[in-house]
Coordinates of C-alpha atoms and ligand atoms in Angstrom, one line a residue:
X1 CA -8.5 -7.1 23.3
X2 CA -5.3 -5.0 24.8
X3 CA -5.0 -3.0 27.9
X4 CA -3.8 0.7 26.9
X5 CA -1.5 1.6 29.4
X6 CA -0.6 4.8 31.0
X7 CA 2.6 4.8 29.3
X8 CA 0.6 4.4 25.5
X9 CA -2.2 6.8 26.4
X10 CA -0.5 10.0 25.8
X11 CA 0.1 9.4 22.3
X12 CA -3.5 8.5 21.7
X13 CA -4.9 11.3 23.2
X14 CA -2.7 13.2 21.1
X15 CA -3.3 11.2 18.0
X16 CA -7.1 11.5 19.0
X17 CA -7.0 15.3 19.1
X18 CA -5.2 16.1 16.0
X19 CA -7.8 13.6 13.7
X20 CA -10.6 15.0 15.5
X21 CA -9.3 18.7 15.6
X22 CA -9.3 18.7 11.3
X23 CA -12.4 16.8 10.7
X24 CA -14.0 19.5 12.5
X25 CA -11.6 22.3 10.5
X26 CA -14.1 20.5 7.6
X27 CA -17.4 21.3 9.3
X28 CA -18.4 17.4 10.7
X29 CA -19.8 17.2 13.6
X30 CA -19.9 14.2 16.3
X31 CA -22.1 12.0 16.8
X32 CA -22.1 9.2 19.6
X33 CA -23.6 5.9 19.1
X34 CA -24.7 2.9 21.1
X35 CA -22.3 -0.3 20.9
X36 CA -24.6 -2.8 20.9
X37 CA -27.4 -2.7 17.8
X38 CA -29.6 -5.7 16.2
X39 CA -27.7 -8.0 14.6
X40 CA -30.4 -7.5 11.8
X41 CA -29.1 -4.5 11.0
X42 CA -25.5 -5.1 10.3
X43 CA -26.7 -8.2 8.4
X44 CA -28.6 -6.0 6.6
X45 CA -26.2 -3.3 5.9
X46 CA -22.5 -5.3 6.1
X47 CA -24.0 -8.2 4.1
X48 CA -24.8 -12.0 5.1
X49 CA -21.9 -13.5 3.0
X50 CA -19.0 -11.2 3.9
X51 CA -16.3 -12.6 6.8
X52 CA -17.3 -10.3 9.5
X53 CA -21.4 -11.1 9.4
X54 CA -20.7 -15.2 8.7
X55 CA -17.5 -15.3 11.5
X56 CA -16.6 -12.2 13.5
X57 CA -19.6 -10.6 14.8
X58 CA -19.9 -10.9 19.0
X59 CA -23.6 -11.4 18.6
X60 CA -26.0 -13.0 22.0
X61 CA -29.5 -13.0 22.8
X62 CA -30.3 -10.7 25.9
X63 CA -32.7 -11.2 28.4
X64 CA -35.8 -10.0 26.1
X65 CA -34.5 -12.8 23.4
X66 CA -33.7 -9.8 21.3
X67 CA -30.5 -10.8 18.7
X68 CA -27.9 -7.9 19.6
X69 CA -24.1 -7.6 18.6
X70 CA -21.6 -5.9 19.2
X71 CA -20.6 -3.2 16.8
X72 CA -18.3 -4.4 14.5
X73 CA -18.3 -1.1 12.5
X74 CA -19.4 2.5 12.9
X75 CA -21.3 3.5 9.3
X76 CA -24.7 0.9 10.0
X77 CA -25.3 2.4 13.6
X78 CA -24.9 6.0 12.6
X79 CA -27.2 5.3 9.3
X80 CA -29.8 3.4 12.0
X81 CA -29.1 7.1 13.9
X82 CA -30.0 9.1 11.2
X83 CA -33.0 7.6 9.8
X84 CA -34.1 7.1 13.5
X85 CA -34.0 11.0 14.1
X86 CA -34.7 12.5 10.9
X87 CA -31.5 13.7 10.3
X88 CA -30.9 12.5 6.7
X89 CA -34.1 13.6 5.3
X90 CA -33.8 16.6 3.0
X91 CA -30.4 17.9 4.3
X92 CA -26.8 17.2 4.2
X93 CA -25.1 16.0 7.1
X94 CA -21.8 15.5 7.5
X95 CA -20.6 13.1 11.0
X96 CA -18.1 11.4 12.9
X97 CA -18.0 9.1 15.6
X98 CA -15.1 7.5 17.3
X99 CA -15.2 4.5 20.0
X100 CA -14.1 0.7 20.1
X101 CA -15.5 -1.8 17.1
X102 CA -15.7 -5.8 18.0
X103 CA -14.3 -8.7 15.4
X104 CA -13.7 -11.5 16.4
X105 CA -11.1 -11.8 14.2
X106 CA -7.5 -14.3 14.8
X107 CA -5.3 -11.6 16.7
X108 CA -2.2 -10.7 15.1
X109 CA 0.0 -7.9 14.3
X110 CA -2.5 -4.7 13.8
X111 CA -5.5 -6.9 14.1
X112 CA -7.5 -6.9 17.8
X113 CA -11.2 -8.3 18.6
X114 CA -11.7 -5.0 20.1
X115 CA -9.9 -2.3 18.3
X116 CA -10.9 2.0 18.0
X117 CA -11.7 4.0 14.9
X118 CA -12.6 7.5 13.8
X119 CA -14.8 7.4 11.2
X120 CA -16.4 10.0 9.3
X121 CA -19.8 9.9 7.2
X122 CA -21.4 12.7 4.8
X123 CA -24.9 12.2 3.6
X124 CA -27.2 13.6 0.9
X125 CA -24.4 14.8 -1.0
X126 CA -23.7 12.6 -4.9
X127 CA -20.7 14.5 -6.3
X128 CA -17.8 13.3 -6.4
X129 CA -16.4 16.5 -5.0
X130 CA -17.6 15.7 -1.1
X131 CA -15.3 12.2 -2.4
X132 CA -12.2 14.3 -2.8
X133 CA -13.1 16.3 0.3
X134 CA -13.1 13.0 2.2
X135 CA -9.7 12.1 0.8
X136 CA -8.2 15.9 1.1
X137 CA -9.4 16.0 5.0
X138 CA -7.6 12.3 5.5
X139 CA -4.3 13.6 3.9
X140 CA -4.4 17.0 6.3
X141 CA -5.0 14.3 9.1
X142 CA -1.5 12.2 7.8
X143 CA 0.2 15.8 7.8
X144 CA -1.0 16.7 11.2
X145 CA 0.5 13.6 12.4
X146 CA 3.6 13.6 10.6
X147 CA 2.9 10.5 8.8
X148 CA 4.6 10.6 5.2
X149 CA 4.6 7.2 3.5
X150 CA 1.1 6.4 3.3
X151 CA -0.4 5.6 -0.1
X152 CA -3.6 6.1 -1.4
X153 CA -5.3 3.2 -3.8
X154 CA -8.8 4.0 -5.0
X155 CA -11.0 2.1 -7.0
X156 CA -14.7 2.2 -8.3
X157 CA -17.2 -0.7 -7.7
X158 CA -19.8 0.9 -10.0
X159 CA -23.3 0.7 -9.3
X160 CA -25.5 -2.8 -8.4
X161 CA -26.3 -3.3 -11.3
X162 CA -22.6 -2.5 -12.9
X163 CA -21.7 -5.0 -10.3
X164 CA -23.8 -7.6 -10.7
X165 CA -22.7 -7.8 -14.7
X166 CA -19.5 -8.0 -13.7
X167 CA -19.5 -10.6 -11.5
X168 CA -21.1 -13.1 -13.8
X169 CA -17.6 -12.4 -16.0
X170 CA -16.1 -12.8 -13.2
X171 CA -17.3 -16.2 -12.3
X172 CA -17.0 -17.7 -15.5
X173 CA -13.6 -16.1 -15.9
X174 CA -12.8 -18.0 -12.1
X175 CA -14.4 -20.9 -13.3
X176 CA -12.3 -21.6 -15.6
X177 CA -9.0 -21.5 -13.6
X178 CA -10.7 -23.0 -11.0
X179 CA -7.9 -25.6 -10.2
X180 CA -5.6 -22.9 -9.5
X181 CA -8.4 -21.5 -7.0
X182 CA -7.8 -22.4 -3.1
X183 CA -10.9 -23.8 -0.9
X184 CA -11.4 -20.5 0.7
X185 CA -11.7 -18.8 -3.0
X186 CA -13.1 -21.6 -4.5
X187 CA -15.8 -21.5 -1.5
X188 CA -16.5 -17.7 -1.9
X189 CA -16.8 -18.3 -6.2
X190 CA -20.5 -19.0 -5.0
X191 CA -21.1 -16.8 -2.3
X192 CA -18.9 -13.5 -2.7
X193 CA -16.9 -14.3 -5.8
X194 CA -15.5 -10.5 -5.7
X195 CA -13.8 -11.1 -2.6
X196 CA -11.4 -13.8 -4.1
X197 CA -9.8 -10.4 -5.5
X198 CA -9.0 -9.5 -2.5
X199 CA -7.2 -13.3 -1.4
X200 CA -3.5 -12.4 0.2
X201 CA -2.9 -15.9 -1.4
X202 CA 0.2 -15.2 -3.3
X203 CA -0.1 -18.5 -5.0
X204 CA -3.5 -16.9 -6.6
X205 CA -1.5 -13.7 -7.7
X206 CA -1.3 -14.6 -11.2
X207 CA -5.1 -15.4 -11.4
X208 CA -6.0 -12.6 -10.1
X209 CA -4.1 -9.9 -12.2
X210 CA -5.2 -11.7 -15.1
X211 CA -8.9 -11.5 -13.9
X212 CA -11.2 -8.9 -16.1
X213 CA -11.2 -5.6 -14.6
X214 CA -14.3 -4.1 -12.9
X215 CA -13.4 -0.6 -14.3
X216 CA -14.3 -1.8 -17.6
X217 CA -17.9 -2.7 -16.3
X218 CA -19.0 0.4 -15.0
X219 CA -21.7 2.5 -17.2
X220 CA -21.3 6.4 -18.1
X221 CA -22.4 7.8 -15.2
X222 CA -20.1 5.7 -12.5
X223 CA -17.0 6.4 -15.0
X224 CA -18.0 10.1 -14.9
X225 CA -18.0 9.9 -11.1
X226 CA -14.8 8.0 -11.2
X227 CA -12.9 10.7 -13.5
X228 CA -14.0 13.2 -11.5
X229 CA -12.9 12.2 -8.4
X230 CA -9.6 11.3 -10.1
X231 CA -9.2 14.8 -11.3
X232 CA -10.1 16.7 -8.4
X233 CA -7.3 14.4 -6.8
X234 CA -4.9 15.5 -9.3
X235 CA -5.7 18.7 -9.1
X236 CA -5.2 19.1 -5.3
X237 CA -1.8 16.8 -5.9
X238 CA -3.0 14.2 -4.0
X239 CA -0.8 11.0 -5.4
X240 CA -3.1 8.2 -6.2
X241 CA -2.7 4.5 -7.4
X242 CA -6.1 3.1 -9.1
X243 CA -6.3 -0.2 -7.9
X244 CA -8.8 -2.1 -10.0
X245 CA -8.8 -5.3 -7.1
X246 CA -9.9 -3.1 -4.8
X247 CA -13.2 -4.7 -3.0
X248 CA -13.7 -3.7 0.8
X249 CA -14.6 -6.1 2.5
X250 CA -18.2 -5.0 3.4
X251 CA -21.1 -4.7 0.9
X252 CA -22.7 -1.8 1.3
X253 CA -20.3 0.7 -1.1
X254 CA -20.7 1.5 -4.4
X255 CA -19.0 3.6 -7.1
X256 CA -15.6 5.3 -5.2
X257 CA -13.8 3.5 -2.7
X258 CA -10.4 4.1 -1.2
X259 CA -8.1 2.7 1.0
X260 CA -4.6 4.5 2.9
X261 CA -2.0 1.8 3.0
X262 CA 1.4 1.4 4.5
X263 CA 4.2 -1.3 3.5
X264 CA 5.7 -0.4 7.5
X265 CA 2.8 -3.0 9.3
X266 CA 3.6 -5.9 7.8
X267 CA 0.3 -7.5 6.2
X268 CA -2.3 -5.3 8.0
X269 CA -1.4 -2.4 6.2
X270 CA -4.6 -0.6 5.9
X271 CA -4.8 2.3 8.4
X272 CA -8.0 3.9 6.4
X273 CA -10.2 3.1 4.4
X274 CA -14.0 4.0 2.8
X275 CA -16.4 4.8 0.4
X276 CA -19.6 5.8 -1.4
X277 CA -22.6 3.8 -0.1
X278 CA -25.8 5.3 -1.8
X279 CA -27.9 2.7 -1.7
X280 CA -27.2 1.9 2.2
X281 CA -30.0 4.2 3.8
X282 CA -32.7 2.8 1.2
X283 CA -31.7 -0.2 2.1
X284 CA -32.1 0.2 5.9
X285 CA -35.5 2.0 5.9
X286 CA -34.7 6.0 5.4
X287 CA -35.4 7.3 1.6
X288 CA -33.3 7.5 -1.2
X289 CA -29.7 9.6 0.7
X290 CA -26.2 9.7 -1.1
X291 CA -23.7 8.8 1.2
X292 CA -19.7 8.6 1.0
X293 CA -17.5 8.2 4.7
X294 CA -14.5 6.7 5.9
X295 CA -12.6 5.3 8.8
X296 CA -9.7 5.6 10.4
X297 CA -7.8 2.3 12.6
X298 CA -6.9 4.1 15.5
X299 CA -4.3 0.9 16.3
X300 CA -2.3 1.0 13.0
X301 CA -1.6 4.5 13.1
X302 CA -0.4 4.2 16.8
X303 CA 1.6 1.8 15.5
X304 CA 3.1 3.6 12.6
X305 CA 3.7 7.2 15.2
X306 CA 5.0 4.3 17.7
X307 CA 7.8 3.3 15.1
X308 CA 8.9 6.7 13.7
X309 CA 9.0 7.6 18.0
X310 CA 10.1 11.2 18.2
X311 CA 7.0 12.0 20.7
X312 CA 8.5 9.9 23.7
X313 CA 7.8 12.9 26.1
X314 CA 4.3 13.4 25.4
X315 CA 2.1 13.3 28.3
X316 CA 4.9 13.8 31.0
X317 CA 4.3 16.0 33.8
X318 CA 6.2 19.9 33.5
X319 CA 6.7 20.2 37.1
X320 CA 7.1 17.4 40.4
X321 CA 6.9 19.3 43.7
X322 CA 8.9 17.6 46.8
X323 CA 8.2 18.8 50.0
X324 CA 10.3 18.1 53.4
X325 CA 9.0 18.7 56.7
X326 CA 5.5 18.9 57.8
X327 CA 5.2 22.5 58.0
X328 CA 6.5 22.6 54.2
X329 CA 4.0 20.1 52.7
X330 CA 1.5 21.6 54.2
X331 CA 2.2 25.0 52.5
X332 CA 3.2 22.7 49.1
X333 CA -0.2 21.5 48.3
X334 CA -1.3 25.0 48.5
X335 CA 1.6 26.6 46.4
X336 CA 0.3 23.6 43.9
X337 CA -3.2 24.6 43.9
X338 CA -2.1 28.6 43.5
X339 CA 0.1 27.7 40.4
X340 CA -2.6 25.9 38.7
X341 CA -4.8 28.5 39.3
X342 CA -2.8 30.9 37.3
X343 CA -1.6 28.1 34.5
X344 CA -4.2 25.8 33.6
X345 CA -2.5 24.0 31.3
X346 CA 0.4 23.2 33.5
X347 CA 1.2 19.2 34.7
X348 CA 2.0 19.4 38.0
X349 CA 2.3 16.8 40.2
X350 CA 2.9 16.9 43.6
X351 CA 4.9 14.4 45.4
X352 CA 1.9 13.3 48.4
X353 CA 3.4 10.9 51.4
X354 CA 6.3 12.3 52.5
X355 CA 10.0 10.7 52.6
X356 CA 13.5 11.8 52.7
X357 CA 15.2 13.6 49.9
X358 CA 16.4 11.3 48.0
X359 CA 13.5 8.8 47.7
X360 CA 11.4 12.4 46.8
X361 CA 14.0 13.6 44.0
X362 CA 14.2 9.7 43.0
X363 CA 10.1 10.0 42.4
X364 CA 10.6 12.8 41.0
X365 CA 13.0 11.9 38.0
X366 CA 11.4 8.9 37.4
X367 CA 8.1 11.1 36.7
X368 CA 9.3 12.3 33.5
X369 CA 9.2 16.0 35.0
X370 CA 11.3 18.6 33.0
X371 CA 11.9 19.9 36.2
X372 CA 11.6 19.3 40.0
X373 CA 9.7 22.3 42.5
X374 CA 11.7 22.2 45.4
X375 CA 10.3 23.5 49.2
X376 CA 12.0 22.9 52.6
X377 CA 12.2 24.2 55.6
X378 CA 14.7 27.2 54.8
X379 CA 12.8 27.9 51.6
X380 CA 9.7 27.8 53.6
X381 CA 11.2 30.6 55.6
X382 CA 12.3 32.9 52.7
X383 CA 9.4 32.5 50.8
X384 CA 11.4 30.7 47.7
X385 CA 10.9 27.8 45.4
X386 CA 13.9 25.6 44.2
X387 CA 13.3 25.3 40.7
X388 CA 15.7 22.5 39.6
X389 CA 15.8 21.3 35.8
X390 CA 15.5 17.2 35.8
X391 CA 16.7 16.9 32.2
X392 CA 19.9 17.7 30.8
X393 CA 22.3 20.5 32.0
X394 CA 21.5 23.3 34.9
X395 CA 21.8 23.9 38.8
X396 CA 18.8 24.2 41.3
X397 CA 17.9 28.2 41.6
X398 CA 15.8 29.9 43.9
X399 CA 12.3 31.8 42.8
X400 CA 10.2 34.0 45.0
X401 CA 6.9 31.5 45.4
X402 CA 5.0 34.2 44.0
X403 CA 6.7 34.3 41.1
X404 CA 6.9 30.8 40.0
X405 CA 3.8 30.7 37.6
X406 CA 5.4 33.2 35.9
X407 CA 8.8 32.1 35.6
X408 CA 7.6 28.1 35.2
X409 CA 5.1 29.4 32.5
X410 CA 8.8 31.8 30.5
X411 CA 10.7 28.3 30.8
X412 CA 8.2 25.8 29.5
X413 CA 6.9 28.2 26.7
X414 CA 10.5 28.7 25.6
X415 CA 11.1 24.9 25.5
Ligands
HAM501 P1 -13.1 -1.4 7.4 O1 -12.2 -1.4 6.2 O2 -13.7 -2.6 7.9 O3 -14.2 -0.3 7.1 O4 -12.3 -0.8 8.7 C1 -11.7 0.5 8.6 C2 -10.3 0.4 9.2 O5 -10.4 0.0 10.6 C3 -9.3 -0.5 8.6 O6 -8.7 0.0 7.5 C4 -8.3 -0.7 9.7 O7 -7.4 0.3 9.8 C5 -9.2 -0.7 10.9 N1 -9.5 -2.1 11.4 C6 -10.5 -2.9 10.9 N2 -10.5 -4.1 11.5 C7 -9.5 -4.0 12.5 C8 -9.0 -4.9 13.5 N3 -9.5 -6.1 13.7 N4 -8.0 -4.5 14.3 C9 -7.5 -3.3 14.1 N5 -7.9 -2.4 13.2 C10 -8.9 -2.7 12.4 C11 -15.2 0.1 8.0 O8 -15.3 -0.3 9.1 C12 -16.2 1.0 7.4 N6 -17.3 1.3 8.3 C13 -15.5 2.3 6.9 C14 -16.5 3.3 6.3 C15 -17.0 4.4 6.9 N7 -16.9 3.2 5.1 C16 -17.8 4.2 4.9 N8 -17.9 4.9 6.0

């Protein structure tokens, strides 16, 4: 579980605004969930035999002896949400949510216990246009971020039933090359045998791209779906790769599922992924709801902005006030408070605990600040502001005090 610290915070408040700024340029709206839910329910919803219900879940009794864990996933809490509050009955809704998941997971590169997603669900809607919407809104989010070499793989799981033919194949198929199988595939042929498709083995490679192809299982209607969605992507010129090994690692989806990947995060590469999971809200209680969402790893794409860089200066205050003399700081936290007053977007920050000049400028430059607000004694007395640019070339000038909102607000707008 990591500390963010002040210094990484800036970019994920930006990040976090831009995500959340188009899903609601699509019409979702928020919705904000407890962290702690039954562990029945993500049993029920993520599935008993998949890694993060057997291995990762941070699951405790609490002082009632209730089971409770920790979320290790948005989509079952806001599906317990909806049914709860009669929001998915009869009506489309379209949600996100955003906050920390739990997996207790081994920690590596890309992969925390406690990590942050966005995640966005739509429900009551079967076509497979609110599919490509889904997709279309996560490309605008990769533009708004200025992330370019993502690519999309998308894949159809069919329905239960498609499934469940499949897999048989697909266990005989395994079976037979079960020597070349490793214990953790060879273990999962009896429990989750479609998850061996998804082994980062490489010594399994050649098993696995031999295996048959779950495309070739799924009935009319799930192949309609599929085409569809594949059109509408072409049609929007989104650049797709069908990826017929492409499981997720949770049960609840069926028919279209998607993942974003990036080669630049070594082997946790996914920063998004989702899916249509119609059956999920039967399942759970509520009545029969279509429902398709996605989420977004708030970590991996910090860490994909944090390597192309370019946004260093996010954050940083505009303006760091120094002071000298009593009678001067006195009048300085005023100034400050009159200059917000007229710019409410400004950062301003003013120096606080007095010192000599150079420790204050020293502060001051070490701030970040584009530029430092000068007041002493003589500038006290003339009513003036030194305005002095921290950053790059330019000499200190002098403003009338009651004209430094307006001249701050000319120089940092023409920046
Ligand atoms: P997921 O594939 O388990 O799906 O997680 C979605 C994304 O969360 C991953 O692609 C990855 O970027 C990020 N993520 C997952 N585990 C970790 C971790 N340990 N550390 C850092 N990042 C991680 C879901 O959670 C589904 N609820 C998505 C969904 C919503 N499907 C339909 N609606």
């Amino acid at each position: 579980m990591r500390d963010l610290l002040p210094e990484q915070t800036p970019l994920w408040q930006w990040l976090e605004g831009e995500i959340t700024r188009v899903i609601a340029a699509y019409g979702y709206q928020e919705i904000r969930l407890p962290l702690l839910e039954t562990t029945e329910l993500f049993k029920r919803s993520i599935g008993e035999v998949t890694d993060i219900v057997e291995k990762e879940m941070y699951t405790f009794d609490d002082r009632n002896g209730d089971s409770l864990t920790l979320r290790p996933e948005g989509t079952a809490g806001c599906v317990r949400a909806g049914i709860e509050h009669g929001l998915l009955h009869n009506q489309v809704q379209r949600l996100w949510y955003q906050g920390p998941m739990f997996r207790h997971e081994r920690p590596q590169k890309g992969r925390y216990r406690q990590f942050h997603q966005i995640g966005v669900e739509a429900f009551g809607l079967a076509g497979p246009d609110v599919d490509v919407e889904q997709i279309l809104m996560t490309r605008r989010i990769w533009r708004a971020l200025g992330l370019g070499a993502l690519e999309l793989q998308i894949n159809s799981l069919g329905t239960a039933e498609e499934r469940g033919l499949y897999r048989a194949q697909l266990v005989d198929y395994l079976r037979a090359h079960e020597g070349a199988l490793d214990d953790d595939s060879r273990r999962r042929l009896t429990t989750n045998p479609l998850r061996v498709l998804d082994s980062k083995n490489p010594a399994l490679a050649g098993v696995i791209a031999a295996a048959p192809s779950l495309l070739d299982f799924l009935g009319a209607d799930s192949r309609s779906h599929f085409e569809a969605v594949c059109a509408g992507l072409r049609a929007a010129r989104v650049d797709f790769v069908i990826n017929p090994r492409l499981v997720r690692g949770l049960d609840y989806y069926a028919r279209t599922v998607f993942e974003w990947v990036t080669t630049e995060l070594g082997a946790q590469g996914t920063v998004c992924a989702g899916g249509r999971y119609d059956g999920l809200v039967e399942q759970l209680g509520g009545r029969p709801t279509p429902a398709v969402g996605f989420a977004i790893g708030l970590e991996r794409i910090a860490a994909l902005l944090e390597a192309v860089g370019g946004r260093e200066g996010l954050g940083a205050p505009h303006a760091y006030l120094v002071a000298f003399g009593p009678a001067a700081e006195a009048e300085a936290l005023l100034l400050a408070e009159r200059v917000r007053d007229r710019l409410p977007w400004l950062r301003l920050v003013m120096h606080c605990g007095g010192g000599g000049p150079k420790a204050q400028f020293k502060r001051a430059d070490r701030s970040a600040a584009a530029y430092a607000l000068v007041l002493g004694d003589t500038e006290l007395a003339r009513g003036v502001v030194g305005l002095k640019p921290l950053r790059g070339e330019g000499e200190q000038e002098e403003i009338r005090s009651d004209e430094l909102a307006a001249v701050l607000a000319g120089r940092l707008r023409a920046n």
